[in-house]
mmCIF file of C-alpha atoms in Angstrom:
data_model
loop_
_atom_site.group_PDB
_atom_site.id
_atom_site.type_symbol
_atom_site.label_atom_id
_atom_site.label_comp_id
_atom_site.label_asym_id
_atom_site.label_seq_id
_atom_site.Cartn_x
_atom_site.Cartn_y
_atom_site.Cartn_z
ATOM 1 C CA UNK A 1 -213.977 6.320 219.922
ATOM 2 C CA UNK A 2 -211.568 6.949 216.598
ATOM 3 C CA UNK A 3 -209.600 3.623 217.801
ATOM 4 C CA UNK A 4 -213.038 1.402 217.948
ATOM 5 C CA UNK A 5 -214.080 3.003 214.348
ATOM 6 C CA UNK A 6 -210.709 2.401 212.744
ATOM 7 C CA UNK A 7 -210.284 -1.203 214.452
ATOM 8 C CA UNK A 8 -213.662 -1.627 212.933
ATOM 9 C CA UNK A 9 -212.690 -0.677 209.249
ATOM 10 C CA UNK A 10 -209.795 -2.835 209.611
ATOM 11 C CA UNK A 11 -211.696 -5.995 210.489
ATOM 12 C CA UNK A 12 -214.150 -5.124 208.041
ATOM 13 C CA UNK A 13 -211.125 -4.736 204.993
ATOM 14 C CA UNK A 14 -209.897 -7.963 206.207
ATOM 15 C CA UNK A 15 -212.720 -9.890 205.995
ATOM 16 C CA UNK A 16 -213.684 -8.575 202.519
ATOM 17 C CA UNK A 17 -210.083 -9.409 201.224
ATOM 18 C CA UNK A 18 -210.333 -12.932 203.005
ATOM 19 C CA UNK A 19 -214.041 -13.468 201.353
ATOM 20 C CA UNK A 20 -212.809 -12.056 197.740
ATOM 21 C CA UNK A 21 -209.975 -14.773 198.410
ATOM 22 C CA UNK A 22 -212.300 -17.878 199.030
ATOM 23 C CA UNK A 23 -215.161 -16.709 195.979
ATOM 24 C CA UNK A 24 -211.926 -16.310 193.312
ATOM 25 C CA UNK A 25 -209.898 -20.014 194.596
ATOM 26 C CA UNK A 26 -213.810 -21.416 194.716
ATOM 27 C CA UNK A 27 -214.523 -19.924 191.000
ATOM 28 C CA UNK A 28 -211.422 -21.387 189.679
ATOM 29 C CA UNK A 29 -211.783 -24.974 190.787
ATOM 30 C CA UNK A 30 -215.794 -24.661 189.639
ATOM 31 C CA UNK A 31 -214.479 -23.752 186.008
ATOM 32 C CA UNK A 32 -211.822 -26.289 185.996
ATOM 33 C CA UNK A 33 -214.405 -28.635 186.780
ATOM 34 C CA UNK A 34 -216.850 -27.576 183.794
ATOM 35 C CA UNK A 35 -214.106 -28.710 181.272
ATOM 36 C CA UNK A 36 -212.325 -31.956 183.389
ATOM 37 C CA UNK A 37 -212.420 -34.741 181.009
ATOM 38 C CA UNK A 38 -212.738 -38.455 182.880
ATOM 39 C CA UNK A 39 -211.749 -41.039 181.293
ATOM 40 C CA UNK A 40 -212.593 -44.848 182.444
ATOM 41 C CA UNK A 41 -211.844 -48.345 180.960
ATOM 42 C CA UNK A 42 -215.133 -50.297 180.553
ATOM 43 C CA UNK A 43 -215.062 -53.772 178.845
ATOM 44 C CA UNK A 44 -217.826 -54.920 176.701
ATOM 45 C CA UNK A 45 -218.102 -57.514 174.391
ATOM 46 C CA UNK A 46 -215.702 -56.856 171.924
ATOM 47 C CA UNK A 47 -213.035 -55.608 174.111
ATOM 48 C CA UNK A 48 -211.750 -52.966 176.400
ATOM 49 C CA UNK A 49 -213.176 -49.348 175.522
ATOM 50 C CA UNK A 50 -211.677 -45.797 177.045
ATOM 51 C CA UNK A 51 -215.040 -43.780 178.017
ATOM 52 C CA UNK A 52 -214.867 -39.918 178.782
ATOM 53 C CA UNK A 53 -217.579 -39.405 181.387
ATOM 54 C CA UNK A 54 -216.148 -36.056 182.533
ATOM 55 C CA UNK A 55 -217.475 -32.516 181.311
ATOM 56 C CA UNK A 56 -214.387 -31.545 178.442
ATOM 57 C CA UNK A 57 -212.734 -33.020 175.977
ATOM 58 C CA UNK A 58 -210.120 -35.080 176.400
ATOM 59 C CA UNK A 59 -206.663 -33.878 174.105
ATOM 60 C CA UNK A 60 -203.421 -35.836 173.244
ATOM 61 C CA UNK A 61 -204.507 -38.783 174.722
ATOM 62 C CA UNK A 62 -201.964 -41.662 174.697
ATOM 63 C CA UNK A 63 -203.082 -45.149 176.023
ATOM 64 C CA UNK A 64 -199.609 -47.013 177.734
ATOM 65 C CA UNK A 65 -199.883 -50.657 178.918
ATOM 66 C CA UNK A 66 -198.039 -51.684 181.957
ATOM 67 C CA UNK A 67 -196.568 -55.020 182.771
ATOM 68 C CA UNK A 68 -195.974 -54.423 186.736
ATOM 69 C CA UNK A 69 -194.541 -50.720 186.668
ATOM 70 C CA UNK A 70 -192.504 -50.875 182.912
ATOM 71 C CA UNK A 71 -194.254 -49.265 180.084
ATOM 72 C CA UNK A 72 -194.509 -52.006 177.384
ATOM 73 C CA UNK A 73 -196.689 -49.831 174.675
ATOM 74 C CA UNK A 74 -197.604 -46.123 174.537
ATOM 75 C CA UNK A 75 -199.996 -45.454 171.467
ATOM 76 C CA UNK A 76 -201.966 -42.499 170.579
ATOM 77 C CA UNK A 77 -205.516 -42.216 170.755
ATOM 78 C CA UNK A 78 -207.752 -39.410 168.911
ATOM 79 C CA UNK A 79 -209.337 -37.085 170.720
ATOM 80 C CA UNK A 80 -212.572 -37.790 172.609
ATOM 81 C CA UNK A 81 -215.313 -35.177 173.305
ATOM 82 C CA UNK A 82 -217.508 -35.643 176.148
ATOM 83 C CA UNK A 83 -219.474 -38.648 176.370
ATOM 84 C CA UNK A 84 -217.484 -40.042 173.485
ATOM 85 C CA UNK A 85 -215.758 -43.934 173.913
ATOM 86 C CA UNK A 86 -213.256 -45.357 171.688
ATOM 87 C CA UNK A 87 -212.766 -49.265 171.390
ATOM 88 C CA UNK A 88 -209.177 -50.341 172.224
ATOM 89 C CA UNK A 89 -209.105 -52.892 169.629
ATOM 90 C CA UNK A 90 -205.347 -53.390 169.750
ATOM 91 C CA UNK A 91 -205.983 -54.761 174.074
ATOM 92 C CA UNK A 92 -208.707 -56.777 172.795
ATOM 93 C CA UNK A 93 -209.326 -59.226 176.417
ATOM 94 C CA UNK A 94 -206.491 -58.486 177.860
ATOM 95 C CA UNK A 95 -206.882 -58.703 181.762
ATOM 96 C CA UNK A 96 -203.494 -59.248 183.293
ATOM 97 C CA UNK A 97 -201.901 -56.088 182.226
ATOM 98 C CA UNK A 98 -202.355 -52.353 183.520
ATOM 99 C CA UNK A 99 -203.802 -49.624 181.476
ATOM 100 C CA UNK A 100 -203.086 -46.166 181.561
ATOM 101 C CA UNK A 101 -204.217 -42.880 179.640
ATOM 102 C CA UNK A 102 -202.395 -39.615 179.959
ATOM 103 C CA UNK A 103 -204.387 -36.813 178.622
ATOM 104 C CA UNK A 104 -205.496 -32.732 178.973
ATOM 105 C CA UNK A 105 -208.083 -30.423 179.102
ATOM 106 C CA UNK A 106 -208.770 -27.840 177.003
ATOM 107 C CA UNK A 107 -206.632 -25.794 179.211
ATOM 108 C CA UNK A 108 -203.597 -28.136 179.237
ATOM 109 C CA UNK A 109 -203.837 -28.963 182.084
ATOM 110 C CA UNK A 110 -202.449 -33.254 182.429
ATOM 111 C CA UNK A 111 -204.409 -36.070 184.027
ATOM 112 C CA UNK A 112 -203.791 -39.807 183.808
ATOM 113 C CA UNK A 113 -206.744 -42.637 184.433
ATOM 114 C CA UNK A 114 -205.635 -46.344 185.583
ATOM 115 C CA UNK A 115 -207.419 -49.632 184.804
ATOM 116 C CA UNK A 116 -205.919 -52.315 187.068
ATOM 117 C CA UNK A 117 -207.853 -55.650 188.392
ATOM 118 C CA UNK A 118 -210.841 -54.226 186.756
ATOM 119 C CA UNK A 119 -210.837 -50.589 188.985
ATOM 120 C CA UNK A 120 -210.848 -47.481 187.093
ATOM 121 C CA UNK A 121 -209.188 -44.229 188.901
ATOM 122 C CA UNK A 122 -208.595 -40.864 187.589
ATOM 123 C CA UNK A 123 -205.584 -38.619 189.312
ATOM 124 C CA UNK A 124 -204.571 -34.989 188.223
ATOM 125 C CA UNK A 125 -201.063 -35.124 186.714
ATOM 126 C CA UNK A 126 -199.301 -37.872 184.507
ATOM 127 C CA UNK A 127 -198.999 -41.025 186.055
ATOM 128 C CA UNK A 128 -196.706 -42.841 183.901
ATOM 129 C CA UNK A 129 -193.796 -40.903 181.903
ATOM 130 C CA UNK A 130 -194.611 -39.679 178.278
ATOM 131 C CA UNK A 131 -192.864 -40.224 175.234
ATOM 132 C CA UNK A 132 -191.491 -36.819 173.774
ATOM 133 C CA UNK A 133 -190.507 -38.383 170.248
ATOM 134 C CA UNK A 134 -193.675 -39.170 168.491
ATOM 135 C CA UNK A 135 -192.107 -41.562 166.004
ATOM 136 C CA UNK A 136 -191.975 -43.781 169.595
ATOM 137 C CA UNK A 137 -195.636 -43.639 169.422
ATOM 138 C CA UNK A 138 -197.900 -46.207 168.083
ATOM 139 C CA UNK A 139 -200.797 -45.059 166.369
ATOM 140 C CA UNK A 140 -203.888 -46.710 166.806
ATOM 141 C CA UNK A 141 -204.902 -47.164 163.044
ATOM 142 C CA UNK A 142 -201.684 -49.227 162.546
ATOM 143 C CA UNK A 143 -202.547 -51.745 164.902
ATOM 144 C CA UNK A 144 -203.874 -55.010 164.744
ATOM 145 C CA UNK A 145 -206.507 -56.632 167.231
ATOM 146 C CA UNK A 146 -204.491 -58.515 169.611
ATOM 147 C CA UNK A 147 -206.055 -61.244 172.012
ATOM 148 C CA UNK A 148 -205.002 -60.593 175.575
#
């Protein structure tokens, strides 16, 4: 009778620990996903604009155009909150090239969003290597409007 009550406590400590486990990795990716900035490409008249439709702000954002996989541009981009868009004026119409944002949350945490054939994906993680010497970076305000 002992055994059965002690095999009983056991299962009972186990399956406490394994449901604390699952609420805490659950909690986590629930608050990561209250500050997740998204950011899309969306063309509109006047050009190609970067959107962020996700729930956080989006920090050190740096827009790099691709020709096939070789980074021909990296320029940074101001911050933008959620719901915010910024007009790419510099890509104008471009449609033959790729577009790619590397950015963070609030937590520092990276994430990169693509723009190729008109398809907009978000992955977590930078998709395209950053530039660690900022003088390599263009800055938006210094650039002209450029037909694609």
């Amino acid at each position: 009778m002992a055994n059965a009550a002690i095999v009983v406590s056991i299962l009972a400590l186990v399956l406490s620990v394994i449901n604390f486990v699952v609420t805490l990795i659950l909690t986590i990716r629930r608050d990561v996903g209250t500050i997740r900035p998204v950011l899309v490409f969306t063309y509109k008249a006047e050009g190609w604009h970067v959107e962020n439709l996700g729930n956080g702000p989006a920090l050190d954002v740096i827009f790099h155009r691709l020709a096939g996989e070789s980074v021909t541009q990296n320029v940074r981009l101001p911050a933008l909150t959620k719901g915010a868009e910024f007009c790419v004026h510099f890509a104008r119409h471009d449609a033959k090239q790729i577009f790619v944002t590397t950015y963070r949350d609030a937590d520092g945490r990276p994430y990169s969003s693509r723009s190729q054939h008109d398809l907009s994906t978000s992955t977590k993680g930078f998709e395209v290597q950053r530039v660690f010497d900022s003088e390599s970076l263009d800055r938006w305000w210094e650039l002209k409007d450029r037909e694609g």
